[in-house]
XYZ file of C-alpha atoms in Angstrom:
279
model
C 45.272 77.026 1.082
C 46.372 80.895 1.253
C 49.340 82.696 3.003
C 46.504 84.232 5.138
C 44.199 81.506 6.327
C 47.681 79.390 7.425
C 48.891 82.015 9.365
C 45.348 82.157 11.427
C 44.976 80.124 14.387
C 44.616 76.621 13.612
C 43.213 75.714 17.050
C 44.766 71.736 17.803
C 45.562 72.309 20.650
C 43.914 70.270 22.985
C 41.336 71.146 25.735
C 40.793 69.143 28.714
C 38.043 68.012 30.142
C 37.883 66.150 33.626
C 34.966 62.744 33.695
C 33.145 64.971 36.638
C 32.595 67.780 33.248
C 31.544 64.426 31.441
C 28.671 62.304 33.249
C 27.597 66.264 34.274
C 27.227 67.095 30.428
C 25.196 63.261 29.710
C 23.218 63.398 32.959
C 21.890 67.254 32.786
C 22.479 67.402 28.465
C 24.418 70.819 28.484
C 27.201 71.968 30.319
C 29.970 75.309 30.004
C 32.978 74.910 29.684
C 35.455 78.420 30.424
C 37.894 79.563 27.568
C 36.962 77.248 24.878
C 38.855 79.629 22.473
C 41.582 82.298 23.794
C 41.206 85.587 23.815
C 43.899 86.395 20.971
C 41.878 83.454 18.878
C 38.603 85.730 19.288
C 40.615 88.779 18.143
C 41.518 87.156 15.148
C 38.426 85.354 14.286
C 34.963 87.692 15.558
C 35.918 90.580 12.883
C 36.322 87.618 9.857
C 32.785 86.000 11.251
C 31.275 89.543 11.591
C 31.997 90.690 8.681
C 30.389 87.308 6.462
C 27.135 87.421 8.632
C 26.703 91.575 7.850
C 27.114 90.564 3.876
C 24.934 87.528 3.848
C 22.473 88.536 6.394
C 18.600 88.415 4.453
C 16.532 90.250 6.939
C 14.646 93.307 4.793
C 12.460 93.869 7.344
C 13.150 95.963 10.617
C 12.650 94.189 14.267
C 9.078 95.327 14.832
C 8.098 93.440 11.961
C 8.950 90.588 11.980
C 7.477 86.898 12.911
C 9.301 85.600 16.612
C 11.400 83.937 14.692
C 12.864 86.410 12.882
C 13.332 89.070 15.577
C 15.056 86.554 17.344
C 18.810 86.404 15.475
C 20.216 86.900 12.363
C 21.186 83.588 11.172
C 23.687 82.753 9.374
C 24.313 78.789 8.553
C 27.198 76.625 6.692
C 29.644 79.870 6.528
C 33.051 77.646 6.957
C 31.969 77.208 3.108
C 32.373 80.398 2.096
C 35.265 81.308 2.927
C 38.642 79.076 4.137
C 39.628 81.720 6.630
C 35.559 80.719 8.266
C 36.908 77.287 7.665
C 39.741 76.915 10.099
C 37.184 77.342 13.002
C 34.579 75.844 12.229
C 36.495 73.063 11.868
C 38.878 73.359 14.011
C 40.510 69.851 15.499
C 40.238 71.334 19.490
C 36.456 72.519 19.311
C 35.745 68.345 17.773
C 37.713 66.529 20.310
C 35.926 67.973 23.663
C 32.066 67.122 21.300
C 33.535 63.999 20.865
C 34.294 63.175 24.749
C 31.923 64.771 25.827
C 29.325 61.929 23.289
C 31.428 59.591 24.218
C 32.149 58.775 20.877
C 35.183 57.906 18.748
C 34.945 60.607 16.023
C 32.571 63.294 14.972
C 31.796 64.904 11.736
C 30.045 68.347 11.295
C 26.015 69.246 10.385
C 26.217 72.038 10.081
C 27.955 75.612 11.658
C 25.471 79.244 12.349
C 26.309 82.103 13.552
C 23.583 83.868 15.297
C 23.426 87.397 15.950
C 20.846 88.483 18.268
C 20.194 92.193 17.394
C 19.743 95.387 19.971
C 16.149 94.534 21.011
C 16.055 91.758 19.053
C 13.944 89.167 20.958
C 13.975 86.018 22.660
C 14.507 82.500 21.025
C 11.350 80.369 22.017
C 11.742 76.265 23.725
C 12.358 74.149 21.276
C 14.886 71.495 21.271
C 16.970 71.173 17.648
C 16.581 67.774 16.878
C 13.334 68.183 15.738
C 14.624 69.754 12.588
C 17.320 67.078 11.457
C 16.948 63.577 9.405
C 19.124 61.383 12.165
C 19.501 58.522 13.226
C 21.178 59.018 16.113
C 20.922 60.898 19.652
C 24.860 61.432 19.555
C 24.260 65.229 18.411
C 25.948 68.255 19.718
C 26.021 71.722 19.690
C 29.201 74.299 20.579
C 26.908 78.106 21.448
C 30.043 80.154 21.493
C 29.835 84.300 22.193
C 32.116 86.063 19.995
C 32.152 88.804 22.399
C 31.670 89.534 26.483
C 27.794 88.644 26.985
C 26.583 89.847 30.318
C 24.743 88.839 32.852
C 21.408 90.811 31.587
C 21.375 88.543 28.071
C 22.729 86.098 29.658
C 23.756 82.335 27.965
C 20.729 80.122 26.774
C 18.574 78.933 29.269
C 18.116 74.568 29.389
C 15.525 72.390 30.947
C 17.625 69.747 32.396
C 17.732 66.431 31.383
C 15.351 66.925 28.496
C 17.793 64.998 26.654
C 16.702 61.591 27.854
C 13.728 62.041 26.690
C 14.179 62.808 22.831
C 11.226 63.346 20.659
C 8.781 65.617 22.173
C 7.035 67.173 19.871
C 7.134 68.308 16.425
C 6.672 72.144 16.751
C 9.921 74.035 15.232
C 10.496 77.701 16.788
C 7.871 79.224 17.751
C 4.995 81.022 19.788
C 3.119 77.671 20.285
C 5.993 75.610 20.797
C 7.653 78.360 23.371
C 4.042 78.037 25.302
C 3.885 74.528 25.073
C 7.368 73.502 26.031
C 7.181 76.008 28.432
C 4.244 74.266 30.131
C 5.649 70.673 29.585
C 9.044 71.333 31.521
C 7.656 73.695 34.199
C 4.543 70.883 34.361
C 6.899 68.199 34.547
C 9.538 69.979 37.147
C 12.627 69.238 35.102
C 15.304 72.082 36.402
C 15.781 74.927 34.430
C 19.866 76.142 34.534
C 20.844 79.569 32.384
C 24.906 79.803 32.843
C 24.508 83.621 33.138
C 27.326 85.937 31.998
C 29.902 84.748 29.737
C 33.593 86.256 27.993
C 33.784 85.668 24.383
C 35.487 82.220 23.359
C 33.965 80.681 26.602
C 31.074 77.956 24.983
C 27.939 75.696 26.182
C 27.327 72.312 24.519
C 24.213 70.579 24.784
C 22.439 67.825 23.429
C 20.374 68.427 19.915
C 17.223 66.763 22.070
C 17.769 68.918 25.036
C 15.072 72.110 25.027
C 16.736 75.215 25.619
C 15.312 79.016 25.126
C 17.496 82.281 24.719
C 16.274 85.683 26.188
C 15.758 88.683 24.083
C 18.737 91.039 24.182
C 17.633 94.609 26.141
C 21.159 96.127 25.404
C 22.811 98.557 22.259
C 25.581 95.838 21.242
C 25.110 92.754 18.991
C 25.157 89.184 20.611
C 27.338 87.773 18.270
C 27.533 83.852 18.964
C 28.999 81.150 16.603
C 27.428 78.286 16.960
C 29.313 74.504 15.147
C 26.378 71.187 15.383
C 28.586 67.878 15.588
C 27.019 64.720 14.268
C 28.810 61.133 16.109
C 30.932 59.738 12.722
C 28.751 56.750 11.958
C 25.496 57.777 11.546
C 23.031 57.112 9.059
C 20.327 60.023 7.682
C 17.367 58.797 8.843
C 13.687 59.027 6.451
C 12.598 62.289 7.179
C 8.871 62.076 8.997
C 8.653 66.135 8.738
C 9.077 69.086 6.190
C 11.940 70.647 8.339
C 13.020 67.602 8.068
C 12.871 66.935 4.588
C 14.265 70.680 3.871
C 17.933 70.083 5.913
C 18.621 66.452 3.984
C 18.289 69.152 1.046
C 19.870 71.582 2.360
C 23.094 69.693 4.444
C 22.888 66.598 2.972
C 23.662 67.264 -0.705
C 23.546 64.288 -3.094
C 22.482 62.638 0.195
C 19.585 59.978 1.436
C 17.521 57.796 4.238
C 20.080 55.070 4.817
C 23.674 56.679 3.811
C 25.735 57.072 6.003
C 26.281 61.632 6.862
C 29.551 61.828 4.687
C 28.327 64.474 2.067
C 31.209 67.071 1.286
C 28.843 69.102 3.259
C 29.952 66.840 6.519
C 33.519 66.146 6.361
C 34.789 64.186 9.722
C 36.649 66.417 12.132
C 38.117 64.259 14.859
C 39.070 60.672 15.518
C 40.233 59.191 17.778
C 41.738 56.200 15.881
C 43.524 59.183 13.772
C 44.508 61.436 16.636
C 46.293 58.761 18.264
């Protein structure tokens, strides 16, 4: 480890969550937790993450010429593998322990991270379920969604359809205009409660299940909405047989060398929290 990386905040300190918060998450499929990362930690990591996003951004068309997915955000995955400075953030024990406690599992591994930067004037993120992309044989998955800059009420957090995580697979629609229309009709038709947490400070975080239906508004402001996400999966999970092109693609991208039936344990999926190790 370089001297610079060693000097970065390691974020191993415990973040206490209550049983009421765990129960809320299990019932709703999402939760907001304040100041999961401190202002000082964000001050260090935001410039590092932003620099790599700028360097790796492969959008070569202006917003108005992109499709709905392309307008939604700049999306860069597995930043933690690009530099050890970034791995200190993604592999932080504090974040991973929260994920494990909310899901009620003994340990978690990384599925992957993603920077999701919504540009000024960027479009909405259509309704979708994350886990339609993931070839996993478990429902014990969770995503941490953390803004690296203050997010105003005008932009807001994501909107979640409470309780939809209990449904599992609803359809195979990838993020698109079609998924937005179809799932919006489903949510409204079934009467699911929709919750958005509004303004968030840098370092606040939402956590949501891989099956929780969610969307996000566009960015009407002149500032970049900078968000870092980390996806966790329960340790001991096995790879499922891909049943779609999206899942076949994810298997090749995020689980190199693995096949259906193997434990999720490739070099890209390190264990980041274990209750046994933490004792």
